[in-house]
PDB file of C-alpha atoms in Angstrom:
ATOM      1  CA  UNK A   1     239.433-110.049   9.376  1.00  0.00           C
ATOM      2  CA  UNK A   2     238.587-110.671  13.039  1.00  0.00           C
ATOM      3  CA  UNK A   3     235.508-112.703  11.592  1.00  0.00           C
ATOM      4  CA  UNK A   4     237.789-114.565   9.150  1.00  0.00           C
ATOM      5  CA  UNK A   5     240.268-115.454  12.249  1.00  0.00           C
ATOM      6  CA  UNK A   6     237.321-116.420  14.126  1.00  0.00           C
ATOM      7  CA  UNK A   7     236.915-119.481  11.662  1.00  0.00           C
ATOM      8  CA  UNK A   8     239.781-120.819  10.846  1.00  0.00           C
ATOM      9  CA  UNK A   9     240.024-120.899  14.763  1.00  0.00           C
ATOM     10  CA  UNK A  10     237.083-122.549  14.801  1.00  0.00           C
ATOM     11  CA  UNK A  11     238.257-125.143  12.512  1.00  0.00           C
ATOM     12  CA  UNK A  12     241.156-125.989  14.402  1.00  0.00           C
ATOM     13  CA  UNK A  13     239.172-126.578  17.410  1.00  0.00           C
ATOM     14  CA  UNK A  14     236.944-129.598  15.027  1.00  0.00           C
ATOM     15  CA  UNK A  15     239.877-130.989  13.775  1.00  0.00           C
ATOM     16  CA  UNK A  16     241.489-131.275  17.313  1.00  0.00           C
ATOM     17  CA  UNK A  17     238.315-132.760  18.760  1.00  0.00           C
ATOM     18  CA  UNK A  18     238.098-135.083  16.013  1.00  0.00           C
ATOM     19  CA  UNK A  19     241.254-136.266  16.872  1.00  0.00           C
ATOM     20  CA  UNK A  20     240.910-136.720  20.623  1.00  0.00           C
ATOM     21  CA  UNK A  21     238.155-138.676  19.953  1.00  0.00           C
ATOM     22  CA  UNK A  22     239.785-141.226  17.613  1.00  0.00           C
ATOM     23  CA  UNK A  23     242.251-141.634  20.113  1.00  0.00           C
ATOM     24  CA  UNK A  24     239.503-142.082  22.580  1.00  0.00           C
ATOM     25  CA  UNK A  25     237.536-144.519  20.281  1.00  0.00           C
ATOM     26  CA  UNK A  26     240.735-146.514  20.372  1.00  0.00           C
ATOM     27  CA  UNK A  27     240.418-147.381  24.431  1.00  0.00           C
ATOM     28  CA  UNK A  28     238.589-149.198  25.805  1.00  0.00           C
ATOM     29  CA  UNK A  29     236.104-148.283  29.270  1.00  0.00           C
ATOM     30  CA  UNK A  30     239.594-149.912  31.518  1.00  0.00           C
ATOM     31  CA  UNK A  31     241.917-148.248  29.934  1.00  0.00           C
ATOM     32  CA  UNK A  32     242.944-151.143  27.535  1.00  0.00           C
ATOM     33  CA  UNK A  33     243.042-150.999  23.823  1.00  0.00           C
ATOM     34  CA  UNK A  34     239.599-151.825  22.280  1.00  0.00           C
ATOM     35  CA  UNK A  35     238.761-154.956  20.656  1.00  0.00           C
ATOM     36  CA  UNK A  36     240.228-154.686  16.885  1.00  0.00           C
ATOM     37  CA  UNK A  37     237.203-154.782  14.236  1.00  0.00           C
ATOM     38  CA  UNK A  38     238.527-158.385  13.240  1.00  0.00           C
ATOM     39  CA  UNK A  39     237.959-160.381  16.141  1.00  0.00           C
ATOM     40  CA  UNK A  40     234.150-159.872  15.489  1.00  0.00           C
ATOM     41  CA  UNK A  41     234.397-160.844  11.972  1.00  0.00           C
ATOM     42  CA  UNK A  42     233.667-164.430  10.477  1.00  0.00           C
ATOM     43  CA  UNK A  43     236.291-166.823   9.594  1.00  0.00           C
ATOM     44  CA  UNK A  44     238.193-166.806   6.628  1.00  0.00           C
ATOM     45  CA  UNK A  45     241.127-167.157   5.292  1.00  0.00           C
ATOM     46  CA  UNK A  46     244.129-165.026   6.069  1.00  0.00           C
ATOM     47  CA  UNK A  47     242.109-163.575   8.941  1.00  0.00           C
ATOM     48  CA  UNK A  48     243.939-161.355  12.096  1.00  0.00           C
ATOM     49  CA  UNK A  49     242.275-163.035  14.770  1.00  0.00           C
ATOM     50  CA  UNK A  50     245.631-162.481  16.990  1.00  0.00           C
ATOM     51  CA  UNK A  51     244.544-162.725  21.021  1.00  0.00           C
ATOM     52  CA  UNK A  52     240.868-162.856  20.131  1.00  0.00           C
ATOM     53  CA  UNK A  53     238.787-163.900  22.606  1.00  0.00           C
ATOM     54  CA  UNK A  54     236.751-166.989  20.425  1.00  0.00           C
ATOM     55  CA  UNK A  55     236.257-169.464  23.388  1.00  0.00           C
ATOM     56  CA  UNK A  56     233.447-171.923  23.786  1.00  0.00           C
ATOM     57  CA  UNK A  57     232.152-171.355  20.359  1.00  0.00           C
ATOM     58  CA  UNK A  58     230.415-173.740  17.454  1.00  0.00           C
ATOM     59  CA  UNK A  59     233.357-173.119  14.375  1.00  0.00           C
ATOM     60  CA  UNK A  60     233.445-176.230  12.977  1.00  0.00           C
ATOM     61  CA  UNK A  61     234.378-176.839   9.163  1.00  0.00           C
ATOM     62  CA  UNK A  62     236.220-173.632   9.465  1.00  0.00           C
ATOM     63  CA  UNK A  63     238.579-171.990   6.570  1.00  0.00           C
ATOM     64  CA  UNK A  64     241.291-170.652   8.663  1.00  0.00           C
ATOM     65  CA  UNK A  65     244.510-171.175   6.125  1.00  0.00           C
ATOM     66  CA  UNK A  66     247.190-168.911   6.946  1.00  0.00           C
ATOM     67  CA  UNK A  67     245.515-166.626   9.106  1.00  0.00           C
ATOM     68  CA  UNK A  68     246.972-164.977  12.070  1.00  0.00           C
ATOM     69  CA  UNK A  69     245.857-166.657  15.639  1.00  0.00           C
ATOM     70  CA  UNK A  70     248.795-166.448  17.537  1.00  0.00           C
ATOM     71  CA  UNK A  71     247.807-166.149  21.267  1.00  0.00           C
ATOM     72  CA  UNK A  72     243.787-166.270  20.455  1.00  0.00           C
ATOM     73  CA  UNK A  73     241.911-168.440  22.890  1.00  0.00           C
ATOM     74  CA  UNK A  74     239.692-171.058  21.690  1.00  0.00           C
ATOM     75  CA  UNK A  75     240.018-172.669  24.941  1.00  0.00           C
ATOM     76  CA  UNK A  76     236.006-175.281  25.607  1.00  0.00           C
ATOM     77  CA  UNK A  77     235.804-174.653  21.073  1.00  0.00           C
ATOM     78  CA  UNK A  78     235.128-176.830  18.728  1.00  0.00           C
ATOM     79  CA  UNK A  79     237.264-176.225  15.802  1.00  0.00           C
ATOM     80  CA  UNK A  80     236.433-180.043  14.288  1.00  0.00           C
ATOM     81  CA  UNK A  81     236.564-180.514  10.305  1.00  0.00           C
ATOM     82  CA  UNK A  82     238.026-176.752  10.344  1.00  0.00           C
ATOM     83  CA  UNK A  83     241.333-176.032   7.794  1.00  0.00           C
ATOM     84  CA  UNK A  84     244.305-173.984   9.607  1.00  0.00           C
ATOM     85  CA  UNK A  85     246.755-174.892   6.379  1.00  0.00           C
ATOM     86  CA  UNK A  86     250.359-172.772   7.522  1.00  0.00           C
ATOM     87  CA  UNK A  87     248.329-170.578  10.352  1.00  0.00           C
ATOM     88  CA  UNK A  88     250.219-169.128  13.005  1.00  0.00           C
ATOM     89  CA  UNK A  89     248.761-170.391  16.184  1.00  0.00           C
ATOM     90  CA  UNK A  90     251.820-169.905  18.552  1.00  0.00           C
ATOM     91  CA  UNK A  91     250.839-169.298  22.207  1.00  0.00           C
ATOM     92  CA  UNK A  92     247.283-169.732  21.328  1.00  0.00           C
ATOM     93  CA  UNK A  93     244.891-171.670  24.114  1.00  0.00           C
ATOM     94  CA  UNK A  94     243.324-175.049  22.622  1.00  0.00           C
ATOM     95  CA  UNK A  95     242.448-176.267  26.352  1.00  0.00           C
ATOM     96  CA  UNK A  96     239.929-179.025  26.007  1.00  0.00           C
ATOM     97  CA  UNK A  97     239.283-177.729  22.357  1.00  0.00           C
ATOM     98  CA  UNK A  98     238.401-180.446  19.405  1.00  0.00           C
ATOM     99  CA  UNK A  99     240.111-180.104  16.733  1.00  0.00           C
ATOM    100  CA  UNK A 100     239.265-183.369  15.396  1.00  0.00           C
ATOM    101  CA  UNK A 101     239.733-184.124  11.327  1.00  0.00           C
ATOM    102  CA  UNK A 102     241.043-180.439  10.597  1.00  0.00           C
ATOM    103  CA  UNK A 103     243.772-179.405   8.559  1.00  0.00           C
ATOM    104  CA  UNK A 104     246.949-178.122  10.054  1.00  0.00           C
ATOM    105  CA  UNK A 105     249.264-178.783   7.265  1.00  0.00           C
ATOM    106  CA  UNK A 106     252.591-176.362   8.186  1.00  0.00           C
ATOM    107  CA  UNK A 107     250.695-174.528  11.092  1.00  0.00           C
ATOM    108  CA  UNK A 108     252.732-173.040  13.627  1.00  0.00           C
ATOM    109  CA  UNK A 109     251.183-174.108  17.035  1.00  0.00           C
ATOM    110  CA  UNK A 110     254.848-173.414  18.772  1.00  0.00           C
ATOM    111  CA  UNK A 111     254.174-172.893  22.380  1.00  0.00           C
ATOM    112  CA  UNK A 112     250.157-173.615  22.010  1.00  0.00           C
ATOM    113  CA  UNK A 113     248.231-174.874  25.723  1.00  0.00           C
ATOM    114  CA  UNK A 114     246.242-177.669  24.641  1.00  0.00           C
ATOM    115  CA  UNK A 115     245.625-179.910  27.723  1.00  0.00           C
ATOM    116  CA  UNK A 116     243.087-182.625  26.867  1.00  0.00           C
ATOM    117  CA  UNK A 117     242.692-181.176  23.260  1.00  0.00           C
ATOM    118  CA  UNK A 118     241.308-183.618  20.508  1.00  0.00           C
ATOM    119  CA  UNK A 119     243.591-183.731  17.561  1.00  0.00           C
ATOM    120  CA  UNK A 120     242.686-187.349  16.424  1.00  0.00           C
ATOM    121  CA  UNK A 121     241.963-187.858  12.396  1.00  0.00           C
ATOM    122  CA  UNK A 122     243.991-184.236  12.247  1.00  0.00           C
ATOM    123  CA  UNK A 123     246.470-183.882   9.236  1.00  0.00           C
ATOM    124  CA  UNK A 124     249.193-181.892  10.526  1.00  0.00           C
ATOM    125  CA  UNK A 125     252.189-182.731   7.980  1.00  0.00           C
ATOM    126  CA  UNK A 126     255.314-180.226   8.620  1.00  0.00           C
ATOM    127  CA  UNK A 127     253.779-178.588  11.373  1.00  0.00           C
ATOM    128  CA  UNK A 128     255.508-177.084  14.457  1.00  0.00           C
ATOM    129  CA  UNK A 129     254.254-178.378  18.232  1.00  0.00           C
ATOM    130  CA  UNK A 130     257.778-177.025  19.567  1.00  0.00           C
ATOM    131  CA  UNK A 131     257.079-176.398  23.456  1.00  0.00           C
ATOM    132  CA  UNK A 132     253.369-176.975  23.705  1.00  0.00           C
ATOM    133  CA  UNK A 133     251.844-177.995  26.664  1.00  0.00           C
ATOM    134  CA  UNK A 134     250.038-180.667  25.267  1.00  0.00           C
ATOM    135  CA  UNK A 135     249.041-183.104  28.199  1.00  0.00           C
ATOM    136  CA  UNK A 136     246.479-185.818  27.438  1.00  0.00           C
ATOM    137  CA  UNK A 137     246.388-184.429  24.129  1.00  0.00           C
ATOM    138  CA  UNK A 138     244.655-186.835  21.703  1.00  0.00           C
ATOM    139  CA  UNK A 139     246.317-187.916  18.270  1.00  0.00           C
ATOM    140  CA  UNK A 140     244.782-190.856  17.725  1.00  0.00           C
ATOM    141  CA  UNK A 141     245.698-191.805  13.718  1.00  0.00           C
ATOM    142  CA  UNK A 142     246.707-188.466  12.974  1.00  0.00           C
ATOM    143  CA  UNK A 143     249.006-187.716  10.495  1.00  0.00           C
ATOM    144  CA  UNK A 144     251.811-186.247  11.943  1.00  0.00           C
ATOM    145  CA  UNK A 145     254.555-186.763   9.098  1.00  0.00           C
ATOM    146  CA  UNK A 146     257.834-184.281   9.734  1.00  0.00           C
ATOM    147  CA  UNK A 147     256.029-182.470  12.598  1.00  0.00           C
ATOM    148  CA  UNK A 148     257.878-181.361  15.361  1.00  0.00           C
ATOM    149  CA  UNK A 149     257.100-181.605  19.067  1.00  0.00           C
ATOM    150  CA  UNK A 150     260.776-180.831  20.437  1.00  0.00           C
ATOM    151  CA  UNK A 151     260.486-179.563  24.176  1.00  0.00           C
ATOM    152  CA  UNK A 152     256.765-180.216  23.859  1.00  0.00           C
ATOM    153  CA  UNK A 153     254.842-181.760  27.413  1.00  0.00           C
ATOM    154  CA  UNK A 154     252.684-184.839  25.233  1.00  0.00           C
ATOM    155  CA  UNK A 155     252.371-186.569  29.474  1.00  0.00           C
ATOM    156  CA  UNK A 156     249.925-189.488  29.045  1.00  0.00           C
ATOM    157  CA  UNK A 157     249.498-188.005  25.264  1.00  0.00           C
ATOM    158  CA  UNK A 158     247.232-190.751  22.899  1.00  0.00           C
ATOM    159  CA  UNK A 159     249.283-191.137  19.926  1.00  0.00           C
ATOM    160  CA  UNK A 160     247.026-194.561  19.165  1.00  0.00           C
ATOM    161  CA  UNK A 161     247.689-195.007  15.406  1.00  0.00           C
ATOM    162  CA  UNK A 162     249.114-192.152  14.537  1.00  0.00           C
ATOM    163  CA  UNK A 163     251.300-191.630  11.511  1.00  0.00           C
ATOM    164  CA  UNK A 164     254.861-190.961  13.163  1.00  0.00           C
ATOM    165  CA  UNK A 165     257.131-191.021  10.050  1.00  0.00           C
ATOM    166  CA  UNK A 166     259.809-188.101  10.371  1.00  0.00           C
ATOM    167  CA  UNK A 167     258.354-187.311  13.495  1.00  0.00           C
ATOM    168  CA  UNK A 168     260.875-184.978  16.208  1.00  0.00           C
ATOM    169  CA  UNK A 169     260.126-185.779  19.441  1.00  0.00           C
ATOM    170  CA  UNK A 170     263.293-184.216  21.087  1.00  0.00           C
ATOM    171  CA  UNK A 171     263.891-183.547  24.321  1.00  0.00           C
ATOM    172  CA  UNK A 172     260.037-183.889  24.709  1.00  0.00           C
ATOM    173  CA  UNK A 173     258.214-185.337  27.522  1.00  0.00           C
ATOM    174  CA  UNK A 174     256.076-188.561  27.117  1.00  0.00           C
ATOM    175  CA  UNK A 175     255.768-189.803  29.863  1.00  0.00           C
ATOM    176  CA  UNK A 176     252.762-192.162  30.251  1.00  0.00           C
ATOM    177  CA  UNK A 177     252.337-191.022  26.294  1.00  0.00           C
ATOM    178  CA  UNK A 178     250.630-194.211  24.170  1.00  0.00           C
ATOM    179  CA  UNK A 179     251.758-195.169  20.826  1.00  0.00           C
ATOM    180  CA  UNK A 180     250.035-198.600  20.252  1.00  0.00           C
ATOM    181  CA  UNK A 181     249.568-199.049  16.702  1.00  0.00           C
ATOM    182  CA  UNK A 182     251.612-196.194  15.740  1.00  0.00           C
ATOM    183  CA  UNK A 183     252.739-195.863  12.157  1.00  0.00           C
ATOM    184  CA  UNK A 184     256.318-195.083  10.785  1.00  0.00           C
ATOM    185  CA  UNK A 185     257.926-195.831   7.938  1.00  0.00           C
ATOM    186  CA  UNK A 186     260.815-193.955   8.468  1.00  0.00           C
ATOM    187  CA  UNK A 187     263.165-192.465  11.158  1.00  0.00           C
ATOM    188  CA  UNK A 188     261.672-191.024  14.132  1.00  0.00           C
ATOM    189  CA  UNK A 189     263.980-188.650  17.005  1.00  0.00           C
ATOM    190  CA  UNK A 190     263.444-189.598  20.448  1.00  0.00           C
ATOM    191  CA  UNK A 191     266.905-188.082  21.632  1.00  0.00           C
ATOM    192  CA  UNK A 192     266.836-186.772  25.053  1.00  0.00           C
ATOM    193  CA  UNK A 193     263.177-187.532  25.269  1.00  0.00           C
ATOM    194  CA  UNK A 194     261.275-188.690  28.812  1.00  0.00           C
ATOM    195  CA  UNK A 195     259.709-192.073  28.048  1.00  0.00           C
ATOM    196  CA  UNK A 196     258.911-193.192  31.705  1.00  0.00           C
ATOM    197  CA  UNK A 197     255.854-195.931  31.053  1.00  0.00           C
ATOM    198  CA  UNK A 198     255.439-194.669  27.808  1.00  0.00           C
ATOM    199  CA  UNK A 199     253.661-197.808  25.565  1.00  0.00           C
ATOM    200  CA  UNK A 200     255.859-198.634  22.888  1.00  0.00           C
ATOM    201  CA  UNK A 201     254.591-202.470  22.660  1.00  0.00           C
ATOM    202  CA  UNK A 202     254.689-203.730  19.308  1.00  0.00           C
ATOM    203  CA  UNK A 203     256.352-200.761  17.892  1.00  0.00           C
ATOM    204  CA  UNK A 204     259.518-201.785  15.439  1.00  0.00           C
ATOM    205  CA  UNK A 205     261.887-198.631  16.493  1.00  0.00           C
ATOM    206  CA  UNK A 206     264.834-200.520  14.763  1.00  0.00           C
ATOM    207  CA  UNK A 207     264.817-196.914  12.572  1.00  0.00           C
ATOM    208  CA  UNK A 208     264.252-194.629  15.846  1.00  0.00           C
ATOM    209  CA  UNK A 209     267.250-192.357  16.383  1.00  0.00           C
ATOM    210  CA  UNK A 210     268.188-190.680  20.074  1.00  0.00           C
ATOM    211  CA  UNK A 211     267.413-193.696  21.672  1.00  0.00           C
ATOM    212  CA  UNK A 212     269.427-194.839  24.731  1.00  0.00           C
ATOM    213  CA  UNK A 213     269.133-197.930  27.078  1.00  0.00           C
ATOM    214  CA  UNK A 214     268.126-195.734  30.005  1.00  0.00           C
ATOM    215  CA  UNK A 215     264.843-194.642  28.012  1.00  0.00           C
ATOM    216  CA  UNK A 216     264.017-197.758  27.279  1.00  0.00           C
ATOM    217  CA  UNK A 217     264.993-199.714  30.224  1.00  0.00           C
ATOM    218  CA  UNK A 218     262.201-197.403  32.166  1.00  0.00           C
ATOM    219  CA  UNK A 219     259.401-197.751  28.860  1.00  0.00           C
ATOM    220  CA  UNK A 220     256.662-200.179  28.321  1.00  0.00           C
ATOM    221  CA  UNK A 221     257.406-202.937  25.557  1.00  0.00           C
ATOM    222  CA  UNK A 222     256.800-206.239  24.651  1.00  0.00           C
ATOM    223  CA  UNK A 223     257.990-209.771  23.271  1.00  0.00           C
ATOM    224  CA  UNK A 224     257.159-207.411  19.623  1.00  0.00           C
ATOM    225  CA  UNK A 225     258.892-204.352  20.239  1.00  0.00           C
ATOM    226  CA  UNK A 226     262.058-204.127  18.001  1.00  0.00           C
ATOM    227  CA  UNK A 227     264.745-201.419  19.054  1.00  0.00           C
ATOM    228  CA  UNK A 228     267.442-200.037  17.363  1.00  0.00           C
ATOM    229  CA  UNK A 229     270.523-201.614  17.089  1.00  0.00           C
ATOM    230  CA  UNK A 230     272.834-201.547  20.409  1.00  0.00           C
ATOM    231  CA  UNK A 231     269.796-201.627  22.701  1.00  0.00           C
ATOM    232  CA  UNK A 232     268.161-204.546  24.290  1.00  0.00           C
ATOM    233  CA  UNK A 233     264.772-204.772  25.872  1.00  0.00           C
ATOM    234  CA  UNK A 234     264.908-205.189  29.741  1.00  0.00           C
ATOM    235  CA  UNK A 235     264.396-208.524  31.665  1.00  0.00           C
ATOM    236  CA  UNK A 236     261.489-207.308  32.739  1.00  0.00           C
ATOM    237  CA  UNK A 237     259.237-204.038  31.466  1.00  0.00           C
ATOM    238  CA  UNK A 238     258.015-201.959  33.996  1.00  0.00           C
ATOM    239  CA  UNK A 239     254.360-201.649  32.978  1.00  0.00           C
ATOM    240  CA  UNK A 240     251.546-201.609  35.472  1.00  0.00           C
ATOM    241  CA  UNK A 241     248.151-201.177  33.954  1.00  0.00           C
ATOM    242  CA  UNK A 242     247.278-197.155  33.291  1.00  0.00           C
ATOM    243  CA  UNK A 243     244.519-196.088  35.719  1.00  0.00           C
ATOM    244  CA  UNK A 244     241.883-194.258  33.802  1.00  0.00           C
ATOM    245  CA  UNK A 245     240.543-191.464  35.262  1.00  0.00           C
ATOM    246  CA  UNK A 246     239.074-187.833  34.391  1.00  0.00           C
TER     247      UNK A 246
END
């Protein structure tokens, strides 16, 4: 009996250091949680790379659709070519990431730091830009049909022509923003938006909604801009020539 006790005692002991160390394999050398399996595995589809750390990488021509990168930093990466189709990419870090010609059809990229990020040739139909900080992003002839930047900072943002129809730029700051050559076909929201030296010349915003006089009085038009009915263009436009610089 005393022999028989002895081993189930025994037993208990393994299965209680077996279980101390998968808690242990689950922290990390400071005490943080270890990296999860995923964020070492390739792309794909439907992937959990949530708060990976996949900065100044080579991933272009990517298949990311619908996979999970909210808060992931891809921050120096280029993502070019690459398909993100309805991904969640809220709070992730694009800083100075290209993400040139990809597919972003329905992503979520609510909340996303992209400052001096290449979007230009992007598709990104019905997706969601709601407060990014987005300064000097470039969208150069991107299709941006029904996406929404409400609360968004697009400061000195290149939206060079872009495809704007549908497009919510509420309460959003574009200041400095360009939209030469812009393309719209439909209505476009600018209410409550910040459109100090912003270039609209050329643009025909006859179909823009939100607009007010005090928005465009301090905006950057010409002889060709057209403006929605109520509005008239100022004597003068205030629109000193943009200083390029790094």
């Amino acid at each position: 009996m005393r022999k028989l006790a002895g081993m189930v005692s025994a037993l208990r002991s393994h299965h209680l250091l077996a279980a101390v160390a998968a808690v242990i394999g689950t922290i990390s050398t400071s005490g943080q949680p270890a990296m999860a399996a995923s964020c070492r595995a390739d792309a794909s589809a439907g992937i959990d790379w949530s708060e990976c750390n996949k900065r100044l990488l080579m991933l272009g021509g990517s298949v990311l659709d619908g996979a999970d990168l909210h808060g992931t930093d891809f921050t120096y990466t280029d993502l070019r070519g690459s398909s993100f189709n309805k991904a969640n990419l809220e709070k992730a870090k694009l800083i100075r990431t290209s993400l040139a010609s990809s597919q972003l059809e329905g992503a979520n990229l609510i909340k996303i730091e992209a400052y001096r990020s290449d979007f230009s040739d992007a598709n990104a139909e019905n997706a969601k830009f709601n407060s990014a900080e987005m300064q000097r992003a470039n969208f150069e002839n991107a299709k941006l049909v029904n996406a929404d930047f409400s609360k968004a900072e697009l400061g000195r943002a290149d939206f060079n022509g872009a495809v704007l129809t549908g497009t919510k730029f509420t309460k959003a700051n574009l200041s400095r923003a360009s939209f030469t050559g812009a393309k719209f076909t439909g209505p476009i929201d600018f209410s409550d938006s910040f459109l100090l030296l912003a270039r609209i010349e050329g643009l025909d915003l006859s179909a823009a909604t939100g607009l007010g006089q005090k928005q465009i009085d301090i905006a950057c038009g010409d002889d060709k801009t057209k403006l929605p009915q109520g509005l008239t263009k100022p004597a003068t436009w205030p629109c000193p020539a943009d200083p390029e610089d790094d």
